Structures are given as C-alpha cells and as structure tokens.
Amino acid sequence: MPWLDRQSFLGADSDATLAGATVGLVGLGGGNSHVVQQLAHLGVGGFVLLDDDIITLTNLNRLVGGTLDDVKAERPKVDIAARVIRAVNPDARIVVRKAKWQEVGDLLKGCDIIVGGLDHIGSKDELEAFCRRFMIPYIDMGMDVTPLPGAGQSLVSGQVVLSMPGEPCLRCLQLVTDERLKAEAQRYGVAGSRPQVVWPNGLLASTAVGLVVQLLTPWMSDPPRSAYFAYDANLGTVAPSDRLARRRGKPCLHYPAKAVGDPMFDVRRYLERLDQPASVEPPVSVPASRVALLFDWIRKRFGRG
C-alpha cells in the first residue's frame, strides 16, 4: 500500500501534484515548525526553509522537532526543520538558508506558496509585498496573548490569512496599519519575549496547511481565493472573520494589479536566451503547478477560458 494511500480523496493526481510542489517557509520557530512536519507527512516534495536564528532553551515549549541536544549544539532552526522533513521523506527537495529572508529572497521566487511564521508586523508587511509582486499566494499566521483584568487571566487569540493577488491584503484587513508599525518600532528591542505556546501554534498551523492543500490539490472544485480565520483560544473557536466579509468585492488599493513582476527583468535578454541552442542553459521557468494555480485563479476571477 502506498504511504499516501489514505489521502487519495484529495484527487487522482494529488500525490504527484504535492510531490511536485514547492512551499516556502519563512520563520521556523513556532507555527511553521508544525507546518513543516505536516507538509512532509502530506508528501509535499519541495521546501525552501529560511530563518536566521538558532534554537534556544525557551524555544522548546513550541518548536516541533527541537530537542535539548539541539539547544546544547546551538543548532539552526532551519536545520531542525530539514531533519524533520527528511525523517519522513528522504527524497524531498530542500533548500536551507540560515539567513534573513530579505537577504536570500530570490530563493522564494520559485515557490508555489509561501507560508509566513513571522512575529513582527513590519516583517509580515514586507513578505506580503514580495509575494504580491511575484504573484505567489501567501499564507500568514499570527498569535497574540493579551492580559485581561484580573490576576492571571489572559486572552489567547490568533489568525490565519490567505493573501492572493487582487484579493484583500493584510492592510485591507487592518492586520497591518501605520499605527501598529509605528508602535512596534517604538518598542523594538525593549518589548521582551513574546508569549508563545505549542497548542495555538499547532491549531493555526493546521489551518494554514489546510489552505495549502485546498490550493494545490483537486480536493475542492472551487478553492478559496482569500481567507481570514480568527482563533479564540478562550472560547475554543476558529471561525471566518467578518473583516474579510466586509471587504468582499472591494478592490485592494495597496497593491495595484500592474505592480507585479521583477523590476530588474529585461525581456530582451530573455528573448535572446530563447534563441540560444539547446545546449545552453534554458531560461528559468515558473513551476508548472504555480502556473496552473494562477491561471485557474484568473479564469475564475475574470470569467475567462
């Protein structure tokens, strides 16, 4: 029996589709450590893992795959994630960089989907802008802990957002605002550690992985073009946010439709490469799975084809 036999309901070609897909994961400390593990078990074949940090003792309460030996060895978080993947699928294609994603952003351009596990609002804003420019679906995760009146009480909440070209962005949904960016900048370096714990990260990660599967496989005839799931740990609920419902049908004013593509791309050089003999290295192409995904999205949005 094939190892993915029990998920055959995802579609006749789902195994090949998942194996051919490449998912970028930016930030591997909390939620994305769950995402990596789940995507490996699903049979996703390609990964780009980016994080400039090493594991510390305070990461052990939430970093899936991390061990005390890793802490003692000061092991990079990306190396732990790669180890988790290879333990499930030794044949996976893995690109690992211990670096800030902004320093190695070119590695993300070939991804079918990017999942962000970033703490800072400014970093979320930058990564979404990158994904919009290169027409890559972006899934953002975030959680927060807010003290409530009364000793020892807190509100634990979070969200998972799918940001697709032409659909509401994080700014449209008020998750990124100039006021929040300014407040974050003012407390930068003195805010201390952000409260994190394993179970909200796991729940948010599973929601994000569900969106990845919906986008990549034929499991659903009409995959979502946008999504905003709000999590309330105190009530134990995950539900679509009314913020997205209020934005339905309204254009995104923050990312114009024409503001896409690589500003350094020169079509003349591309055409010159196409004219070269076959022995010359072929031009870099966008993964077929992402092309299919984007064309399907265009057809559904504009009624073409």
Short mmCIF file of C-alpha atoms in Angstrom, two decimals:
data_model
loop_
_atom_site.label_atom_id
_atom_site.label_comp_id
_atom_site.label_asym_id
_atom_site.label_seq_id
_atom_site.Cartn_x
_atom_site.Cartn_y
_atom_site.Cartn_z
CA MET A 1 0.00 0.00 0.00
CA PRO A 2 1.46 3.41 -0.97
CA TRP A 3 2.32 5.60 2.03
CA LEU A 4 -0.17 8.27 0.89
CA ASP A 5 -3.00 5.85 0.08
CA ARG A 6 -5.29 7.12 2.83
CA GLN A 7 -5.37 10.64 1.40
CA SER A 8 -6.39 9.54 -2.11
CA PHE A 9 -9.61 11.54 -1.66
CA LEU A 10 -7.52 14.64 -2.39
CA GLY A 11 -7.71 13.70 -6.08
CA ALA A 12 -6.43 11.18 -8.60
CA ASP A 13 -3.21 13.10 -9.26
CA SER A 14 -2.82 14.62 -5.80
CA ASP A 15 0.28 12.57 -4.91
CA ALA A 16 2.13 13.80 -8.00
CA THR A 17 0.86 17.35 -7.51
CA LEU A 18 2.05 17.52 -3.91
CA ALA A 19 5.36 15.87 -4.76
CA GLY A 20 5.98 18.43 -7.49
CA ALA A 21 5.03 21.43 -5.37
CA THR A 22 7.49 23.69 -3.56
CA VAL A 23 6.44 25.56 -0.42
CA GLY A 24 8.49 28.36 1.08
CA LEU A 25 8.53 28.69 4.86
CA VAL A 26 9.82 31.91 6.35
CA GLY A 27 10.44 31.66 10.09
CA LEU A 28 10.77 28.18 11.61
CA GLY A 29 10.48 28.87 15.32
CA GLY A 30 6.84 28.22 16.22
CA GLY A 31 3.89 27.71 13.88
CA ASN A 32 5.97 26.88 10.84
CA SER A 33 7.70 24.03 12.67
CA HIS A 34 4.25 22.40 12.75
CA VAL A 35 3.62 23.32 9.11
CA VAL A 36 6.90 21.70 8.01
CA GLN A 37 6.04 18.48 9.80
CA GLN A 38 2.54 18.28 8.34
CA LEU A 39 3.60 19.12 4.79
CA ALA A 40 6.25 16.40 4.96
CA HIS A 41 3.65 13.84 6.02
CA LEU A 42 1.35 15.02 3.21
CA GLY A 43 4.04 14.28 0.64
CA VAL A 44 4.95 17.81 -0.40
CA GLY A 45 8.20 17.36 -2.32
CA GLY A 46 9.91 20.75 -2.26
CA PHE A 47 10.78 23.11 0.58
CA VAL A 48 12.60 26.43 0.90
CA LEU A 49 13.42 26.97 4.59
CA LEU A 50 14.56 30.42 5.72
CA ASP A 51 15.34 31.57 9.26
CA ASP A 52 18.43 33.32 10.65
CA ASP A 53 18.03 32.07 14.23
CA ILE A 54 19.24 29.12 16.30
CA ILE A 55 17.19 27.13 18.80
CA THR A 56 17.36 28.21 22.44
CA LEU A 57 16.05 26.71 25.65
CA THR A 58 12.96 28.96 25.56
CA ASN A 59 12.04 27.55 22.12
CA LEU A 60 11.48 24.02 23.45
CA ASN A 61 7.92 24.80 24.55
CA ARG A 62 6.78 25.21 20.93
CA LEU A 63 9.36 24.16 18.31
CA VAL A 64 8.32 20.81 16.87
CA GLY A 65 11.33 18.54 16.37
CA GLY A 66 13.59 20.54 18.65
CA THR A 67 15.49 18.73 21.42
CA LEU A 68 17.67 19.59 24.36
CA ASP A 69 20.64 18.28 22.38
CA ASP A 70 19.82 20.81 19.65
CA VAL A 71 19.89 23.59 22.26
CA LYS A 72 23.28 22.45 23.52
CA ALA A 73 24.59 22.33 19.94
CA GLU A 74 23.08 25.77 19.14
CA ARG A 75 21.56 24.20 16.03
CA PRO A 76 19.93 26.48 13.42
CA LYS A 77 16.15 26.21 13.31
CA VAL A 78 16.26 25.56 9.57
CA ASP A 79 18.47 22.51 10.11
CA ILE A 80 15.99 21.10 12.62
CA ALA A 81 13.15 21.61 10.14
CA ALA A 82 15.13 19.91 7.37
CA ARG A 83 15.80 16.95 9.69
CA VAL A 84 12.07 16.61 10.42
CA ILE A 85 11.29 16.55 6.69
CA ARG A 86 13.98 14.01 5.81
CA ALA A 87 12.86 11.71 8.62
CA VAL A 88 9.54 11.37 6.77
CA ASN A 89 10.62 11.82 3.15
CA PRO A 90 14.33 11.33 2.44
CA ASP A 91 13.75 12.24 -1.23
CA ALA A 92 12.36 15.71 -0.51
CA ARG A 93 13.98 18.66 -2.28
CA ILE A 94 15.12 21.01 0.48
CA VAL A 95 16.79 24.40 0.24
CA VAL A 96 18.06 25.63 3.61
CA ARG A 97 19.44 29.07 4.43
CA LYS A 98 20.27 30.38 7.88
CA ALA A 99 19.65 33.99 6.89
CA LYS A 100 17.07 36.72 6.94
CA TRP A 101 14.67 36.09 4.09
CA GLN A 102 15.30 39.58 2.68
CA GLU A 103 18.93 38.58 2.07
CA VAL A 104 18.02 35.47 0.05
CA GLY A 105 14.64 36.44 -1.37
CA ASP A 106 15.46 35.10 -4.83
CA LEU A 107 15.16 31.58 -3.42
CA LEU A 108 11.46 32.21 -2.80
CA LYS A 109 10.60 33.23 -6.36
CA GLY A 110 10.23 29.61 -7.46
CA CYS A 111 7.81 28.66 -4.68
CA ASP A 112 4.20 27.73 -5.39
CA ILE A 113 3.04 29.02 -2.00
CA ILE A 114 4.79 30.86 0.84
CA VAL A 115 3.81 30.45 4.50
CA GLY A 116 4.94 33.13 6.93
CA GLY A 117 5.65 32.40 10.58
CA LEU A 118 6.92 35.87 11.45
CA ASP A 119 6.47 37.66 14.76
CA HIS A 120 6.88 41.27 13.67
CA ILE A 121 4.23 43.23 11.80
CA GLY A 122 6.81 45.00 9.68
CA SER A 123 8.26 41.68 8.51
CA LYS A 124 4.79 40.40 7.61
CA ASP A 125 4.19 43.54 5.57
CA GLU A 126 7.46 43.14 3.68
CA LEU A 127 6.92 39.45 2.93
CA GLU A 128 3.39 40.01 1.67
CA ALA A 129 4.62 42.80 -0.61
CA PHE A 130 7.21 40.40 -2.04
CA CYS A 131 4.55 37.73 -2.67
CA ARG A 132 2.21 40.20 -4.34
CA ARG A 133 4.91 41.40 -6.71
CA PHE A 134 5.78 37.87 -7.79
CA MET A 135 2.18 36.58 -7.84
CA ILE A 136 2.76 33.97 -5.13
CA PRO A 137 -0.09 33.02 -2.78
CA TYR A 138 0.88 34.00 0.76
CA ILE A 139 -0.45 32.45 3.97
CA ASP A 140 0.23 34.43 7.13
CA MET A 141 -0.09 33.12 10.68
CA GLY A 142 -0.01 35.06 13.91
CA MET A 143 -0.98 34.73 17.54
CA ASP A 144 -1.09 37.07 20.50
CA VAL A 145 -1.59 36.94 24.25
CA THR A 146 -3.33 39.91 25.89
CA PRO A 147 -3.63 40.28 29.68
CA LEU A 148 -7.22 40.58 30.89
CA PRO A 149 -8.44 42.41 34.00
CA GLY A 150 -7.91 40.12 36.97
CA ALA A 151 -4.91 38.25 38.22
CA GLY A 152 -3.56 35.52 35.98
CA GLN A 153 -6.08 35.90 33.16
CA SER A 154 -5.18 36.29 29.51
CA LEU A 155 -6.83 36.32 26.11
CA VAL A 156 -5.08 34.00 23.63
CA SER A 157 -6.00 34.70 20.04
CA GLY A 158 -4.62 34.39 16.55
CA GLN A 159 -5.37 34.38 12.87
CA VAL A 160 -4.56 32.68 9.58
CA VAL A 161 -4.89 34.75 6.41
CA LEU A 162 -4.64 33.74 2.76
CA SER A 163 -3.47 36.70 0.68
CA MET A 164 -3.88 36.26 -3.08
CA PRO A 165 -3.24 38.77 -5.91
CA GLY A 166 -6.24 41.03 -6.37
CA GLU A 167 -7.84 39.98 -3.08
CA PRO A 168 -7.77 41.76 0.31
CA CYS A 169 -4.28 42.14 1.79
CA LEU A 170 -3.13 42.38 5.39
CA ARG A 171 -3.52 46.15 5.23
CA CYS A 172 -7.05 45.85 3.83
CA LEU A 173 -7.89 43.61 6.79
CA GLN A 174 -6.29 46.03 9.31
CA LEU A 175 -3.74 43.47 10.44
CA VAL A 176 -1.01 45.81 9.21
CA THR A 177 -1.52 49.52 9.85
CA ASP A 178 0.81 52.51 10.02
CA GLU A 179 -0.14 52.93 13.67
CA ARG A 180 0.77 49.34 14.54
CA LEU A 181 4.03 49.60 12.61
CA LYS A 182 4.91 52.81 14.45
CA ALA A 183 4.06 51.31 17.84
CA GLU A 184 6.16 48.24 17.07
CA ALA A 185 9.12 50.38 16.03
CA GLN A 186 8.93 52.39 19.25
CA ARG A 187 9.04 49.32 21.49
CA TYR A 188 11.57 47.44 19.33
CA GLY A 189 14.33 45.97 21.47
CA VAL A 190 12.61 46.53 24.80
CA ALA A 191 9.41 44.53 24.42
CA GLY A 192 10.93 41.34 25.75
CA SER A 193 9.93 37.88 24.62
CA ARG A 194 6.54 37.40 23.00
CA PRO A 195 4.30 34.84 24.75
CA GLN A 196 4.08 31.64 22.70
CA VAL A 197 2.86 28.15 23.43
CA VAL A 198 2.61 25.00 21.38
CA TRP A 199 -1.11 24.29 21.09
CA PRO A 200 -2.31 27.59 19.50
CA ASN A 201 0.61 27.38 17.08
CA GLY A 202 -0.40 23.84 16.18
CA LEU A 203 -4.02 24.78 15.58
CA LEU A 204 -3.13 27.79 13.43
CA ALA A 205 -0.57 25.71 11.52
CA SER A 206 -3.13 23.00 10.75
CA THR A 207 -5.49 25.66 9.43
CA ALA A 208 -2.71 27.03 7.23
CA VAL A 209 -1.83 23.55 5.93
CA GLY A 210 -5.49 23.02 5.07
CA LEU A 211 -5.35 26.12 2.87
CA VAL A 212 -2.17 24.85 1.18
CA VAL A 213 -3.89 21.56 0.34
CA GLN A 214 -7.00 23.32 -0.95
CA LEU A 215 -4.90 25.47 -3.26
CA LEU A 216 -2.71 22.68 -4.63
CA THR A 217 -4.96 19.64 -4.99
CA PRO A 218 -8.27 18.98 -6.79
CA TRP A 219 -9.89 18.12 -3.46
CA MET A 220 -12.15 21.19 -3.77
CA SER A 221 -13.66 22.28 -7.08
CA ASP A 222 -13.59 25.93 -6.01
CA PRO A 223 -10.53 26.60 -3.81
CA PRO A 224 -10.56 29.81 -1.75
CA ARG A 225 -9.22 32.99 -3.31
CA SER A 226 -8.91 34.61 0.10
CA ALA A 227 -9.41 33.56 3.70
CA TYR A 228 -9.26 35.00 7.20
CA PHE A 229 -9.75 32.60 10.09
CA ALA A 230 -9.81 34.09 13.59
CA TYR A 231 -8.87 31.92 16.58
CA ASP A 232 -10.12 32.46 20.13
CA ALA A 233 -8.38 30.03 22.47
CA ASN A 234 -10.53 31.11 25.42
CA LEU A 235 -13.72 30.09 23.61
CA GLY A 236 -12.06 27.26 21.70
CA THR A 237 -13.25 28.52 18.31
CA VAL A 238 -11.85 29.06 14.84
CA ALA A 239 -14.19 30.99 12.59
CA PRO A 240 -14.14 33.12 9.43
CA SER A 241 -13.60 36.75 10.37
CA ASP A 242 -16.22 39.33 9.47
CA ARG A 243 -13.35 41.64 8.46
CA LEU A 244 -12.97 39.66 5.26
CA ALA A 245 -16.73 39.56 4.69
CA ARG A 246 -16.79 43.36 4.81
CA ARG A 247 -14.05 43.54 2.17
CA ARG A 248 -15.67 41.17 -0.35
CA GLY A 249 -15.99 42.71 -3.79
CA LYS A 250 -13.82 45.70 -2.94
CA PRO A 251 -10.51 46.17 -4.77
CA CYS A 252 -7.21 46.09 -2.91
CA LEU A 253 -5.86 49.65 -3.05
CA HIS A 254 -2.46 48.80 -1.58
CA TYR A 255 -1.16 46.54 -4.35
CA PRO A 256 -2.15 47.72 -7.86
CA ALA A 257 -2.67 44.95 -10.40
CA LYS A 258 0.14 46.28 -12.59
CA ALA A 259 2.70 46.35 -9.77
CA VAL A 260 3.90 42.81 -10.41
CA GLY A 261 6.99 41.17 -11.84
CA ASP A 262 10.69 41.62 -11.28
CA PRO A 263 11.65 45.30 -11.82
CA MET A 264 15.11 44.08 -12.89
CA PHE A 265 13.72 41.74 -15.56
CA ASP A 266 14.84 42.58 -19.12
CA VAL A 267 12.62 40.98 -21.78
CA ARG A 268 15.31 41.46 -24.43
CA ARG A 269 17.75 39.25 -22.54
CA TYR A 270 15.04 36.66 -22.02
CA LEU A 271 14.27 36.54 -25.75
CA GLU A 272 17.99 36.27 -26.53
CA ARG A 273 18.23 33.21 -24.30
CA LEU A 274 15.28 31.58 -26.07
CA ASP A 275 17.19 31.90 -29.36
CA GLN A 276 20.23 30.07 -27.97
CA PRO A 277 20.95 26.41 -28.94
CA ALA A 278 19.52 23.71 -26.72
CA SER A 279 22.94 23.02 -25.19
CA VAL A 280 22.84 26.41 -23.50
CA GLU A 281 21.24 26.51 -20.05
CA PRO A 282 17.49 27.08 -20.55
CA PRO A 283 15.76 30.11 -19.05
CA VAL A 284 14.50 29.72 -15.54
CA SER A 285 10.77 28.99 -15.55
CA VAL A 286 7.98 29.31 -13.04
CA PRO A 287 6.91 25.92 -11.62
CA ALA A 288 4.12 24.34 -13.66
CA SER A 289 1.99 23.86 -10.55
CA ARG A 290 2.07 27.58 -9.80
CA VAL A 291 1.29 28.46 -13.41
CA ALA A 292 -1.76 26.18 -13.29
CA LEU A 293 -2.84 27.64 -9.96
CA LEU A 294 -2.61 31.23 -11.16
CA PHE A 295 -4.33 30.57 -14.48
CA ASP A 296 -7.15 28.82 -12.66
CA TRP A 297 -7.44 31.80 -10.35
CA ILE A 298 -7.54 34.21 -13.33
CA ARG A 299 -10.22 32.18 -15.11
CA LYS A 300 -12.43 32.13 -12.04
CA ARG A 301 -11.94 35.79 -11.22
CA PHE A 302 -12.38 37.21 -14.71
CA GLY A 303 -14.54 34.53 -16.30
CA ARG A 304 -12.01 33.66 -18.98
CA GLY A 305 -11.25 30.35 -20.64
#
